[in-house]
Amino acid sequence: MPMNDALHAAGPQAAWIGQLWWFTLWLCVAVFVALMAALAWALWRARRPAGAMPQPAPPSAGAERLARRWVSAAVLLSSLLLMGLLAASVLTDQRLATLSLDGALQIRVTAHQWWWEVEYEDPRPDRVFRTANEIVIPVGRSVVITLLADDVIHSFWVPNLHGKKDMIPGRTATIQLRADRAGTYVGRCAEYCGLQHAFMAYDVVALPADRFAAWQEHQLTPAPEPAGAAARRGHELFLTGSCMLCHAVQGTSANGRRAPDLTHFASRASIGAGQIANTSQALAQWIEDPQKLKPGVNMPAHLLPREDLAALVEYLETLR
Ligand code: CUA
């Protein structure tokens, strides 16, 4: 079950932010309770017999001195508590920077309106590969994610793993995190970026090391030659139509970079950055009229004859 919950930390970064959150919450609760108690006490002391007109008596010099002392003590305590919150915040920030980055996995994530381009970096260029809207990471290993934005400001946020980080066009930011539990964690764009901002999701899938290694090797393999007449027809349509102008499929001549890399498209869970589940029916609808499923998306409609659409879907389904 995918999770999207900052209070269920799956790694040290989110756990530290979670501790700060609880500390702030309990401190504020304590201040609120103390304030309400002081108010109740003041009201109780100021009570008058029913029906009697209040006759304010001039306070004695002693009472005034006492009141002034109470006010000074309250101001001092408030300042100390605020300083405490500030110190806790600075301490959390320092702890966030202590994640060991030895042997960290390097990933580049570029935000586009409205999808996520994910590139796995490697010193060997033949081991670099791209995927989209899904970030697969190994459990227990640090990950350094370089954050970029292609068009407008977006924000990277996987609540179970870390806080938010802005992605600003022309600037490079990084975020370091580690997942200590296997699972699927939902990521969201956390900065308003246009029409489909609310539907710009991605999954961070944390896999045990061996399964991650197998996934990585599989991602490095180029797309297989399609078998079967329909899939071959779909392949031909893909390469002769407009698909290849924007999309890439490794192992073919399609190497567009404007839209998600489709080399292992069929293994991904959703279409349109978390918009709909990746089924053949949804894929056919998406190709025919993406605007209907995700208004504003850059992909144009493709009004193909029925059998061509079916062939194209059949081909894309072979991209496991
Ligand atoms: Cu991207 Cu909001």
Tab-separated table of C-alpha atoms and ligand atoms in Angstrom:
chain	number	residue	atom	x	y	z
A	1	MET	CA	0.000	0.000	0.000
A	2	PRO	CA	1.666	3.290	-1.061
A	3	MET	CA	2.151	5.689	1.813
A	4	ASN	CA	2.175	9.458	1.857
A	5	ASP	CA	2.620	10.270	5.520
A	6	ALA	CA	5.267	12.437	7.145
A	7	LEU	CA	4.584	10.841	10.541
A	8	HIS	CA	5.516	7.346	9.360
A	9	ALA	CA	9.204	7.812	8.689
A	10	ALA	CA	10.874	5.188	6.519
A	11	GLY	CA	14.341	6.699	6.842
A	12	PRO	CA	16.516	8.800	9.190
A	13	GLN	CA	15.858	12.170	7.512
A	14	ALA	CA	12.100	11.944	7.869
A	15	ALA	CA	12.524	10.555	11.420
A	16	TRP	CA	14.508	13.620	12.505
A	17	ILE	CA	11.986	15.987	10.930
A	18	GLY	CA	9.258	13.959	12.638
A	19	GLN	CA	10.980	14.377	16.043
A	20	LEU	CA	11.138	18.136	15.541
A	21	TRP	CA	7.450	18.131	14.646
A	22	TRP	CA	6.462	16.203	17.796
A	23	PHE	CA	8.688	18.403	19.978
A	24	THR	CA	7.064	21.546	18.544
A	25	LEU	CA	3.573	20.077	18.947
A	26	TRP	CA	4.008	19.044	22.632
A	27	LEU	CA	5.693	22.326	23.531
A	28	CYS	CA	2.818	24.288	21.981
A	29	VAL	CA	0.275	22.033	23.728
A	30	ALA	CA	2.017	22.685	27.078
A	31	VAL	CA	2.002	26.468	26.469
A	32	PHE	CA	-1.677	26.363	25.479
A	33	VAL	CA	-2.653	24.371	28.594
A	34	ALA	CA	-0.623	26.724	30.861
A	35	LEU	CA	-2.257	29.756	29.250
A	36	MET	CA	-5.769	28.383	29.647
A	37	ALA	CA	-5.026	27.493	33.288
A	38	ALA	CA	-3.769	31.052	33.962
A	39	LEU	CA	-6.906	32.488	32.341
A	40	ALA	CA	-9.177	30.224	34.398
A	41	TRP	CA	-7.336	31.202	37.566
A	42	ALA	CA	-7.653	34.939	36.769
A	43	LEU	CA	-11.383	34.559	36.085
A	44	TRP	CA	-11.875	32.614	39.288
A	45	ARG	CA	-10.072	35.265	41.336
A	46	ALA	CA	-12.017	38.110	39.735
A	47	ARG	CA	-15.445	36.559	40.387
A	48	ARG	CA	-18.085	38.745	42.093
A	49	PRO	CA	-21.235	37.822	44.009
A	50	ALA	CA	-24.222	37.554	41.605
A	51	GLY	CA	-26.149	40.836	41.200
A	52	ALA	CA	-23.458	42.979	42.817
A	53	MET	CA	-22.086	45.841	40.713
A	54	PRO	CA	-18.329	45.489	40.427
A	55	GLN	CA	-16.562	48.205	42.372
A	56	PRO	CA	-12.958	48.137	41.218
A	57	ALA	CA	-10.783	48.697	44.233
A	58	PRO	CA	-7.465	50.465	43.571
A	59	PRO	CA	-4.718	47.829	43.624
A	60	SER	CA	-2.243	48.021	46.467
A	61	ALA	CA	1.437	48.776	45.732
A	62	GLY	CA	2.339	45.176	46.712
A	63	ALA	CA	-0.228	43.634	44.333
A	64	GLU	CA	1.019	45.799	41.451
A	65	ARG	CA	4.629	44.727	42.083
A	66	LEU	CA	3.565	41.085	42.113
A	67	ALA	CA	1.644	41.491	38.842
A	68	ARG	CA	4.667	43.110	37.187
A	69	ARG	CA	6.848	40.188	38.319
A	70	TRP	CA	4.396	37.683	36.839
A	71	VAL	CA	4.386	39.513	33.476
A	72	SER	CA	8.216	39.659	33.377
A	73	ALA	CA	8.452	35.949	34.212
A	74	ALA	CA	5.935	35.087	31.467
A	75	VAL	CA	7.807	37.185	28.863
A	76	LEU	CA	11.107	35.561	29.855
A	77	LEU	CA	9.629	32.051	29.696
A	78	SER	CA	8.060	32.704	26.257
A	79	SER	CA	11.417	33.974	24.943
A	80	LEU	CA	13.216	30.929	26.344
A	81	LEU	CA	10.708	28.537	24.783
A	82	LEU	CA	11.022	30.290	21.403
A	83	MET	CA	14.817	30.055	21.671
A	84	GLY	CA	14.389	26.358	22.480
A	85	LEU	CA	12.352	25.846	19.293
A	86	LEU	CA	14.980	27.725	17.286
A	87	ALA	CA	17.768	25.568	18.764
A	88	ALA	CA	15.832	22.359	18.034
A	89	SER	CA	15.300	23.516	14.446
A	90	VAL	CA	19.008	24.297	13.932
A	91	LEU	CA	19.981	20.971	15.538
A	92	THR	CA	17.619	19.078	13.224
A	93	ASP	CA	19.134	20.854	10.234
A	94	GLN	CA	22.618	19.789	11.366
A	95	ARG	CA	21.489	16.190	11.872
A	96	LEU	CA	19.978	16.142	8.370
A	97	ALA	CA	23.421	16.927	6.992
A	98	THR	CA	25.111	14.004	8.793
A	99	LEU	CA	23.842	11.219	6.524
A	100	SER	CA	26.869	9.215	5.401
A	101	LEU	CA	27.196	9.448	1.634
A	102	ASP	CA	29.789	6.669	1.185
A	103	GLY	CA	28.850	4.654	-1.895
A	104	ALA	CA	25.702	6.708	-2.364
A	105	LEU	CA	23.533	6.112	-5.396
A	106	GLN	CA	23.423	9.195	-7.658
A	107	ILE	CA	20.164	10.090	-9.353
A	108	ARG	CA	19.120	13.181	-11.310
A	109	VAL	CA	15.486	14.159	-11.201
A	110	THR	CA	14.185	16.834	-13.548
A	111	ALA	CA	10.700	18.219	-12.993
A	112	HIS	CA	8.655	19.052	-16.073
A	113	GLN	CA	5.090	20.304	-16.406
A	114	TRP	CA	3.753	17.731	-15.262
A	115	TRP	CA	5.984	14.707	-14.970
A	116	TRP	CA	9.306	13.617	-13.515
A	117	GLU	CA	12.344	12.606	-15.538
A	118	VAL	CA	14.601	10.264	-13.588
A	119	GLU	CA	18.172	9.584	-14.692
A	120	TYR	CA	20.463	7.094	-12.943
A	121	GLU	CA	24.008	8.391	-13.112
A	122	ASP	CA	27.121	6.268	-13.447
A	123	PRO	CA	30.773	7.001	-14.241
A	124	ARG	CA	30.338	4.608	-17.181
A	125	PRO	CA	28.122	6.289	-19.782
A	126	ASP	CA	26.782	2.917	-20.991
A	127	ARG	CA	25.346	2.354	-17.508
A	128	VAL	CA	23.320	5.564	-17.465
A	129	PHE	CA	19.593	5.052	-18.026
A	130	ARG	CA	16.368	7.025	-17.785
A	131	THR	CA	12.916	6.355	-16.545
A	132	ALA	CA	9.958	8.498	-15.493
A	133	ASN	CA	7.605	9.084	-12.581
A	134	GLU	CA	9.110	6.214	-10.594
A	135	ILE	CA	12.276	6.369	-8.514
A	136	VAL	CA	13.527	2.957	-7.503
A	137	ILE	CA	16.114	2.971	-4.715
A	138	PRO	CA	17.901	0.303	-2.662
A	139	VAL	CA	16.980	-0.102	1.026
A	140	GLY	CA	19.703	0.904	3.481
A	141	ARG	CA	21.863	2.799	0.969
A	142	SER	CA	22.122	6.582	0.841
A	143	VAL	CA	20.824	8.272	-2.271
A	144	VAL	CA	21.879	11.696	-3.516
A	145	ILE	CA	19.246	13.171	-5.789
A	146	THR	CA	20.222	16.147	-7.927
A	147	LEU	CA	17.127	18.265	-8.478
A	148	LEU	CA	16.511	20.297	-11.620
A	149	ALA	CA	13.513	22.010	-13.158
A	150	ASP	CA	12.877	22.318	-16.868
A	151	ASP	CA	10.221	25.016	-17.041
A	152	VAL	CA	8.808	26.542	-13.835
A	153	ILE	CA	9.424	26.074	-10.112
A	154	HIS	CA	8.410	22.687	-8.752
A	155	SER	CA	9.157	21.077	-5.385
A	156	PHE	CA	10.312	17.561	-4.561
A	157	TRP	CA	8.548	15.963	-1.588
A	158	VAL	CA	8.400	12.374	-0.407
A	159	PRO	CA	6.978	12.837	3.129
A	160	ASN	CA	7.998	9.364	4.352
A	161	LEU	CA	11.641	10.021	3.481
A	162	HIS	CA	12.435	13.735	3.749
A	163	GLY	CA	11.104	17.291	3.759
A	164	LYS	CA	10.422	19.477	0.740
A	165	LYS	CA	13.061	20.877	-1.592
A	166	ASP	CA	12.377	23.454	-4.282
A	167	MET	CA	13.362	22.782	-7.876
A	168	ILE	CA	14.157	26.076	-9.578
A	169	PRO	CA	14.892	26.456	-13.312
A	170	GLY	CA	18.551	27.275	-13.900
A	171	ARG	CA	19.607	26.127	-10.420
A	172	THR	CA	20.870	22.813	-9.148
A	173	ALA	CA	19.877	21.542	-5.714
A	174	THR	CA	20.481	18.195	-4.058
A	175	ILE	CA	18.622	16.163	-1.503
A	176	GLN	CA	20.084	13.239	0.429
A	177	LEU	CA	17.943	10.480	1.812
A	178	ARG	CA	17.891	6.829	2.767
A	179	ALA	CA	15.034	4.371	3.027
A	180	ASP	CA	15.438	1.852	5.839
A	181	ARG	CA	12.245	-0.048	5.078
A	182	ALA	CA	11.215	-1.566	1.771
A	183	GLY	CA	8.001	-0.111	0.410
A	184	THR	CA	6.385	2.267	-2.027
A	185	TYR	CA	6.311	5.876	-0.890
A	186	VAL	CA	4.258	8.484	-2.712
A	187	GLY	CA	6.005	11.669	-3.814
A	188	ARG	CA	4.236	14.880	-4.710
A	189	CYS	CA	5.039	18.190	-6.289
A	190	ALA	CA	4.846	20.667	-3.416
A	191	GLU	CA	4.989	23.977	-5.300
A	192	TYR	CA	2.145	25.275	-7.444
A	193	CYS	CA	3.318	24.796	-11.036
A	194	GLY	CA	0.254	25.167	-13.199
A	195	LEU	CA	-2.900	23.358	-14.224
A	196	GLN	CA	-1.860	19.821	-13.267
A	197	HIS	CA	0.187	20.653	-10.160
A	198	ALA	CA	-2.086	18.551	-7.949
A	199	PHE	CA	-1.630	15.586	-10.291
A	200	MET	CA	2.132	15.509	-10.534
A	201	ALA	CA	2.876	12.431	-8.484
A	202	TYR	CA	5.594	9.801	-8.444
A	203	ASP	CA	6.422	6.673	-6.522
A	204	VAL	CA	9.631	6.086	-4.654
A	205	VAL	CA	10.003	2.316	-4.540
A	206	ALA	CA	12.547	1.058	-2.009
A	207	LEU	CA	13.731	-2.475	-2.831
A	208	PRO	CA	16.126	-4.799	-0.993
A	209	ALA	CA	19.668	-4.520	-2.441
A	210	ASP	CA	19.516	-7.701	-4.552
A	211	ARG	CA	16.140	-6.834	-6.077
A	212	PHE	CA	17.353	-3.300	-6.767
A	213	ALA	CA	20.460	-4.649	-8.549
A	214	ALA	CA	18.256	-6.922	-10.680
A	215	TRP	CA	15.937	-3.995	-11.499
A	216	GLN	CA	18.919	-1.810	-12.450
A	217	GLU	CA	20.348	-4.487	-14.777
A	218	HIS	CA	16.943	-4.903	-16.383
A	219	GLN	CA	16.602	-1.148	-16.944
A	220	LEU	CA	19.955	-1.194	-18.741
A	221	THR	CA	18.740	-3.688	-21.324
A	222	PRO	CA	17.397	-2.163	-24.543
A	223	ALA	CA	13.848	-2.839	-25.673
A	224	PRO	CA	13.393	-6.291	-27.247
A	225	GLU	CA	12.518	-6.747	-30.921
A	226	PRO	CA	8.728	-7.040	-30.966
A	227	ALA	CA	7.363	-10.493	-31.807
A	228	GLY	CA	3.983	-10.911	-33.498
A	229	ALA	CA	2.461	-9.022	-36.407
A	230	ALA	CA	0.480	-6.478	-34.350
A	231	ALA	CA	3.399	-5.530	-32.109
A	232	ARG	CA	5.666	-5.195	-35.156
A	233	ARG	CA	3.085	-2.944	-36.821
A	234	GLY	CA	2.914	-0.876	-33.602
A	235	HIS	CA	6.698	-0.609	-33.545
A	236	GLU	CA	6.679	0.664	-37.112
A	237	LEU	CA	3.925	3.192	-36.313
A	238	PHE	CA	5.885	4.374	-33.297
A	239	LEU	CA	9.003	5.009	-35.366
A	240	THR	CA	7.319	6.518	-38.411
A	241	GLY	CA	4.671	8.563	-36.584
A	242	SER	CA	5.138	11.479	-34.232
A	243	CYS	CA	5.781	9.428	-31.038
A	244	MET	CA	9.549	9.327	-31.532
A	245	LEU	CA	9.779	13.122	-31.804
A	246	CYS	CA	9.260	13.334	-28.039
A	247	HIS	CA	9.800	9.833	-26.620
A	248	ALA	CA	12.840	7.569	-26.525
A	249	VAL	CA	13.003	3.775	-26.626
A	250	GLN	CA	16.538	2.476	-26.162
A	251	GLY	CA	17.542	-0.004	-28.855
A	252	THR	CA	15.483	1.821	-31.511
A	253	SER	CA	16.013	5.059	-33.419
A	254	ALA	CA	13.551	6.862	-31.118
A	255	ASN	CA	15.517	9.159	-28.835
A	256	GLY	CA	13.267	12.152	-28.122
A	257	ARG	CA	13.857	13.827	-24.792
A	258	ARG	CA	10.781	16.029	-24.427
A	259	ALA	CA	8.660	13.313	-22.872
A	260	PRO	CA	9.150	10.193	-20.724
A	261	ASP	CA	11.620	7.507	-21.869
A	262	LEU	CA	9.461	4.517	-22.749
A	263	THR	CA	12.113	1.744	-22.878
A	264	HIS	CA	10.534	-0.065	-19.900
A	265	PHE	CA	7.223	1.766	-19.922
A	266	ALA	CA	5.051	-1.331	-19.422
A	267	SER	CA	6.757	-2.106	-16.113
A	268	ARG	CA	5.636	1.214	-14.640
A	269	ALA	CA	2.561	1.425	-12.440
A	270	SER	CA	0.867	4.506	-13.859
A	271	ILE	CA	0.370	6.697	-16.909
A	272	GLY	CA	0.594	10.499	-16.792
A	273	ALA	CA	2.558	10.822	-13.500
A	274	GLY	CA	0.199	8.919	-11.234
A	275	GLN	CA	-2.923	9.961	-13.185
A	276	ILE	CA	-4.264	6.511	-14.120
A	277	ALA	CA	-3.221	2.876	-13.651
A	278	ASN	CA	-1.144	1.525	-16.531
A	279	THR	CA	-3.590	-0.805	-18.298
A	280	SER	CA	-4.027	-1.409	-22.052
A	281	GLN	CA	-7.430	0.269	-22.012
A	282	ALA	CA	-6.122	3.357	-20.205
A	283	LEU	CA	-3.126	3.491	-22.535
A	284	ALA	CA	-5.376	3.468	-25.613
A	285	GLN	CA	-7.469	6.280	-24.100
A	286	TRP	CA	-4.319	8.208	-23.247
A	287	ILE	CA	-2.877	7.964	-26.790
A	288	GLU	CA	-6.211	8.935	-28.337
A	289	ASP	CA	-6.924	11.943	-26.142
A	290	PRO	CA	-4.477	12.710	-23.324
A	291	GLN	CA	-6.181	16.085	-22.718
A	292	LYS	CA	-9.284	14.269	-21.555
A	293	LEU	CA	-7.338	12.439	-18.847
A	294	LYS	CA	-4.913	15.232	-17.972
A	295	PRO	CA	-6.005	18.651	-19.290
A	296	GLY	CA	-3.087	20.866	-20.252
A	297	VAL	CA	-0.609	18.037	-20.798
A	298	ASN	CA	1.834	18.643	-23.658
A	299	MET	CA	1.037	15.415	-25.491
A	300	PRO	CA	-1.277	15.969	-28.468
A	301	ALA	CA	-4.231	13.756	-29.388
A	302	HIS	CA	-3.636	10.934	-31.904
A	303	LEU	CA	-6.709	9.992	-33.877
A	304	LEU	CA	-5.565	6.684	-35.314
A	305	PRO	CA	-7.628	4.008	-37.043
A	306	ARG	CA	-8.789	1.398	-34.481
A	307	GLU	CA	-6.401	-1.343	-35.617
A	308	ASP	CA	-3.407	1.035	-35.634
A	309	LEU	CA	-4.214	2.177	-32.093
A	310	ALA	CA	-4.508	-1.455	-30.951
A	311	ALA	CA	-1.163	-2.258	-32.627
A	312	LEU	CA	0.546	0.687	-30.966
A	313	VAL	CA	-0.796	-0.370	-27.565
A	314	GLU	CA	0.315	-3.930	-28.240
A	315	TYR	CA	3.834	-2.714	-29.030
A	316	LEU	CA	4.056	-0.457	-25.968
A	317	GLU	CA	2.950	-3.381	-23.791
A	318	THR	CA	6.055	-5.304	-24.914
A	319	LEU	CA	8.257	-2.625	-23.320
A	320	ARG	CA	8.520	-4.441	-19.992
B	1	CUA	CU1	5.182	20.595	-10.285
B	1	CUA	CU2	3.634	21.582	-8.757
